[in-house]
Coordinates of C-alpha atoms in Angstrom, one line a residue:
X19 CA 33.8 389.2 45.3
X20 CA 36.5 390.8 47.2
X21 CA 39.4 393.3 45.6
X22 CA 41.9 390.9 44.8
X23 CA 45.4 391.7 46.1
X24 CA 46.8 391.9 42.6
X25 CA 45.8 391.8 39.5
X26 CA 46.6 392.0 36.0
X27 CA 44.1 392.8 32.9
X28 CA 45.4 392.5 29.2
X29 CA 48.7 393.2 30.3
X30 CA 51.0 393.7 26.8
X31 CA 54.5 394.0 26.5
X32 CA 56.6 394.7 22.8
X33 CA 59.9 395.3 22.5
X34 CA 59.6 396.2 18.4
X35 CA 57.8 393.7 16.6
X36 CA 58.2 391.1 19.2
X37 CA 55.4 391.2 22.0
X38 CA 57.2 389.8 25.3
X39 CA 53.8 390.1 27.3
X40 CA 50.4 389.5 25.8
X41 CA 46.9 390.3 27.1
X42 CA 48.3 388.4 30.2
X43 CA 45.8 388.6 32.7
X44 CA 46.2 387.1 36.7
X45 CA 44.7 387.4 39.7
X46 CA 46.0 386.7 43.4
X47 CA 44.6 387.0 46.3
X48 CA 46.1 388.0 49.9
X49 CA 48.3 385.4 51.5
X50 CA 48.5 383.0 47.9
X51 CA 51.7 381.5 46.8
X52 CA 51.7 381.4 42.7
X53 CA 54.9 379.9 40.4
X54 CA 55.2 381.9 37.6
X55 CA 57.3 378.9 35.2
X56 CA 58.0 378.9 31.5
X57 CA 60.6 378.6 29.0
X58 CA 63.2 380.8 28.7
X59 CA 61.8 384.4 26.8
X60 CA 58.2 383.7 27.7
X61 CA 58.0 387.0 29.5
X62 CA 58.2 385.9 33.6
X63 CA 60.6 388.4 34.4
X64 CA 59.0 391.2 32.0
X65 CA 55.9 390.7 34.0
X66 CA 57.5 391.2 37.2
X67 CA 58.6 394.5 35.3
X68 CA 55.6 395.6 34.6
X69 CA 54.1 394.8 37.8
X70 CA 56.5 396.9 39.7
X71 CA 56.7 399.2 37.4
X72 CA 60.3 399.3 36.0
X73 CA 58.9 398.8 32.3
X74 CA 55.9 400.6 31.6
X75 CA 53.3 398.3 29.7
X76 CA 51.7 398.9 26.1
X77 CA 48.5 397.9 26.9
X78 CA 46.4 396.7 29.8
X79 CA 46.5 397.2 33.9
X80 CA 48.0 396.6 37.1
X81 CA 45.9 396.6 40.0
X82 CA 46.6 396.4 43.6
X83 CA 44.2 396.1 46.3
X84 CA 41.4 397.5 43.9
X85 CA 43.6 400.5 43.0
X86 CA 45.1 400.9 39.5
X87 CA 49.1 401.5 40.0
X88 CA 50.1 400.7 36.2
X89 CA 51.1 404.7 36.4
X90 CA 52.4 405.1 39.3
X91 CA 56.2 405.3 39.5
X92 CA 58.4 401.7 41.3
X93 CA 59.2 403.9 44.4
X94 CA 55.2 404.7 45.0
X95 CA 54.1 400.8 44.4
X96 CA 57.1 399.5 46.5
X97 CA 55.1 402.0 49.4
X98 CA 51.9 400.3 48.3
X99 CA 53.3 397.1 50.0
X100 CA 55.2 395.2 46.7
X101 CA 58.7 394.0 47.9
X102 CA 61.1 392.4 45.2
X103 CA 63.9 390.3 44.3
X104 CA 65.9 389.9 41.4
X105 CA 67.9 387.1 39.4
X106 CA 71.1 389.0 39.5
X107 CA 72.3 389.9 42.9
X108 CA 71.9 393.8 43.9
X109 CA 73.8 394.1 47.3
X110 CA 76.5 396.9 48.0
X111 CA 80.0 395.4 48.9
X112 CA 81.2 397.3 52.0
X113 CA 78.2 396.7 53.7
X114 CA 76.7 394.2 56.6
X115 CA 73.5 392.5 56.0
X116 CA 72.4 394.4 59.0
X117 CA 73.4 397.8 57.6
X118 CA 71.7 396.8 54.3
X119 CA 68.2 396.4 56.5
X120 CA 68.8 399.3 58.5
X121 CA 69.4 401.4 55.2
X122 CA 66.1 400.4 53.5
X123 CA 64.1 400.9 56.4
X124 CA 65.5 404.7 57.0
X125 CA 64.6 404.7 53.0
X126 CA 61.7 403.2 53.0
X127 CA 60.0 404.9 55.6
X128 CA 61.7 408.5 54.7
X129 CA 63.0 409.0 58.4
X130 CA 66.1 411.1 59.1
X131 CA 67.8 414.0 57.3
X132 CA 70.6 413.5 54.9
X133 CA 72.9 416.0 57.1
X134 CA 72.4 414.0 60.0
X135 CA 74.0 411.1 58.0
X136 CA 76.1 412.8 56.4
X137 CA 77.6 414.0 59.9
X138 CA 76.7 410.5 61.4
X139 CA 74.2 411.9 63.7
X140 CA 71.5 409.6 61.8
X141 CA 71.9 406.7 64.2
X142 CA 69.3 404.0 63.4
X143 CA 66.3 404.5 66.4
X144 CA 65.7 401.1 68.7
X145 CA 62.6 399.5 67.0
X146 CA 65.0 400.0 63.2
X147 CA 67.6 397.9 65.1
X148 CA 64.3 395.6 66.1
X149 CA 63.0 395.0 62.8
X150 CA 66.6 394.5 61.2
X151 CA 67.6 391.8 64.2
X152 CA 63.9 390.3 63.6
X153 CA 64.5 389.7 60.1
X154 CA 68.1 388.7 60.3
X155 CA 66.3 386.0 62.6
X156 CA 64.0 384.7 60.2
X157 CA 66.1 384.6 57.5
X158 CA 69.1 382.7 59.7
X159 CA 71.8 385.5 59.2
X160 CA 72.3 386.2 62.8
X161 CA 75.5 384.7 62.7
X162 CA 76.4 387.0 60.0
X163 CA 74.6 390.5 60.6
X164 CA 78.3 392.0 60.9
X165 CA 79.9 390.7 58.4
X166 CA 80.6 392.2 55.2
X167 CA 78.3 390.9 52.7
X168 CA 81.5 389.8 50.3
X169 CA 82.5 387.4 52.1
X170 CA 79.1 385.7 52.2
X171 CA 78.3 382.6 49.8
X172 CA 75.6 383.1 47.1
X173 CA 72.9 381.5 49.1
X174 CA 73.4 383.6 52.0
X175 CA 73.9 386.4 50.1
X176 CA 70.1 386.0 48.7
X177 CA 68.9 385.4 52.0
X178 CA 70.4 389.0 52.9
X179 CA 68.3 390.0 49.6
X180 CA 65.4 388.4 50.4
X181 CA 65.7 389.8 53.7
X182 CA 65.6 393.4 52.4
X183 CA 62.7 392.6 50.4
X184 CA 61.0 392.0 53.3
X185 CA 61.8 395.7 55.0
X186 CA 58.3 397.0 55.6
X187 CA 56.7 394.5 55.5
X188 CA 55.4 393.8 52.1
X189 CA 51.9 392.8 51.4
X190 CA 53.0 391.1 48.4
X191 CA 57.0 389.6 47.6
X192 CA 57.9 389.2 43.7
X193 CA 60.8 386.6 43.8
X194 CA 62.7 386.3 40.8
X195 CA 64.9 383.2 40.3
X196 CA 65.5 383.2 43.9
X197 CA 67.2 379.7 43.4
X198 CA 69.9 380.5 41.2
X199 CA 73.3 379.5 41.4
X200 CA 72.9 378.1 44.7
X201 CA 74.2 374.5 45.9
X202 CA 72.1 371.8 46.9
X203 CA 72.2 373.0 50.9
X204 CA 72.2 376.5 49.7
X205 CA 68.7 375.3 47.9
X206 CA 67.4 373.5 51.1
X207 CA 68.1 376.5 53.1
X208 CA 66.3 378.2 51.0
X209 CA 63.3 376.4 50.9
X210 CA 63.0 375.9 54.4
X211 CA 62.7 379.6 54.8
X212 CA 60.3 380.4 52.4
X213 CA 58.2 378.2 54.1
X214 CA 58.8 379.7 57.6
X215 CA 58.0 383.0 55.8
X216 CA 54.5 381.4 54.8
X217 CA 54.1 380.6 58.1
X218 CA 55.3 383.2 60.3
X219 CA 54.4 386.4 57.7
X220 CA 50.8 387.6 56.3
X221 CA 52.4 388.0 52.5
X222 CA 51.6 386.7 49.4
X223 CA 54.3 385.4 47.2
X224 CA 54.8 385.2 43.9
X225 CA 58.0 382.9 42.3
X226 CA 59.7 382.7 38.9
X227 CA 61.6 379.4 39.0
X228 CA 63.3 377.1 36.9
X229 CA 63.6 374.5 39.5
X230 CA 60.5 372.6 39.4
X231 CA 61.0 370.7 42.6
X232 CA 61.4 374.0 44.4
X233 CA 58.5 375.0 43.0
X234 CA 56.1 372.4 44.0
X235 CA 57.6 372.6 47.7
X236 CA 56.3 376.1 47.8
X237 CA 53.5 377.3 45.9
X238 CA 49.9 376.4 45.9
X239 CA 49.2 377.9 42.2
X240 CA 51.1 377.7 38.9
X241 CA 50.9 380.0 36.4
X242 CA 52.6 378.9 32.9
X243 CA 53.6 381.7 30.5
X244 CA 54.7 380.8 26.7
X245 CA 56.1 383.3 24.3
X246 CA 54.4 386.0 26.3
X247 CA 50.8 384.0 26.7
X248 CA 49.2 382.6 29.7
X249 CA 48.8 378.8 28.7
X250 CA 47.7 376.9 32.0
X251 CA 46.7 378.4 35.1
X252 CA 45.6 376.1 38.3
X253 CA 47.0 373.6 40.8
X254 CA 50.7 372.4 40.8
X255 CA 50.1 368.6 39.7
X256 CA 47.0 369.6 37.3
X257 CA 49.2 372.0 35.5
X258 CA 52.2 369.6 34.9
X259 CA 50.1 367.5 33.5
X260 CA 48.5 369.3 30.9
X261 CA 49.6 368.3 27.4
X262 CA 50.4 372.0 26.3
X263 CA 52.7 372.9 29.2
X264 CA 54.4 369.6 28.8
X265 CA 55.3 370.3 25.2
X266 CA 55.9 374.0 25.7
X267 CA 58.1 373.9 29.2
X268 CA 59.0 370.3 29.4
X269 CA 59.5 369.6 25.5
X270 CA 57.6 366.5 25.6
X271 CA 54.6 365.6 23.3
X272 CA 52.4 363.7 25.9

């Protein structure tokens, strides 16, 4: 069998006596979409943690493309191909969704010195302005690129997020609660390009959501955490239907 893309073995997370992660174990393979769902507390965004390395776990592994990064540090893994978003907005007012692009892209790919910028001689090079405008495109910001991120609405402003998750490109995208506080149109927006992102992009995704409908639109897999435990792993509608996710997420008995 082929390396997966990324995969977890006993992965265990405490925070004193209370273990947020345990002996979680997933595997995904280039190009899947997985939903990560569960209760609030049962670990999704701990796991995303631990994948990208912000928290280090206590036990178990973290593999990507059949190479062990649990101890590597986040800027090493984010090289590796493993792009991120996160439930609380991390833009920088001031800036254009353009010029957030074009700064992760000099980051990422370490181009430039810092007394050119400093002295504004660090002009972005023609295929950064490529990349940025191609991205602005898929995400529907064109209209926007200039404007000061501020003045966006939510949704838009996680579409510049998304966006810059997508500098690179990833081989893998980690979205975390990409749906929330947006509008109903804000929701369908997003949706619709997740789903030219499936389309148009060779990356596999993997989404923590509370919205269950957005879910289903977009993932293949589900993947049902409880209180730090993997209960139900498989298709969308088998998984909804078992008894145990229904009484654990859903807080029905049958």
């Amino acid at each position: 069998m082929a390396a997966a893309l990324l995969e977890t073995a006993g992965l265990t997370k405490r925070f004193g006596s209370v273990a947020a992660l345990f002996e979680v174990s997933l595997r995904l393979d280039a190009g899947e979409t997985v939903g990560v769902i569960g209760p609030n507390g049962a670990g999704k965004t701990t796991l995303f943690d631990c994948i990208l390395g912000v928290l280090q776990p206590d036990a178990g592994s973290v593999w990507f493309e059949g190479t062990r990064i649990d101890r590597l540090p986040v800027f090493r893994r984010s090289l590796l191909g493993i792009g991120r978003t996160f439930q609380r907005l991390e833009l920088f007012s001031g800036m254009t969704p353009r010029e957030h692009l074009l700064v992760t892209e000099r980051a990422r790919g370490a181009q430039g010195a810092l007394w050119k910028d400093v002295l504004g001689m660090g002009l972005p090079t023609p295929d950064e302005k490529r990349q940025a405008a191609d991205l602005l495109d898929l995400v529907g910001l064109t209209d926007v690129a200039d404007a000061p991120v501020e003045s966006l609405s939510l949704g838009r402003s996680r579409l510049v997020e998304l966006a810059r998750a997508l500098v690179g490109p990833p081989k893998l995208l980690l979205l975390d609660e990409p749906s929330s506080g947006l509008d109903d149109a804000e929701r369908a927006t997003l949706v619709s390009v997740l789903g030219r992102l499936g389309r148009t992009r060779d990356v596999a995704v993997v989404v923590v959501e509370h919205d269950l409908d957005l879910v289903g639109a977009l993932v293949e897999r589900l993947v049902v955490l409880d209180v730090g435990r993997v209960i139900a792993d498989g298709p969308v509608e088998a998984v909804l239907a078992d008894t145990a996710v229904r009484r654990a997420y859903l807080g029905v008995g049958r």
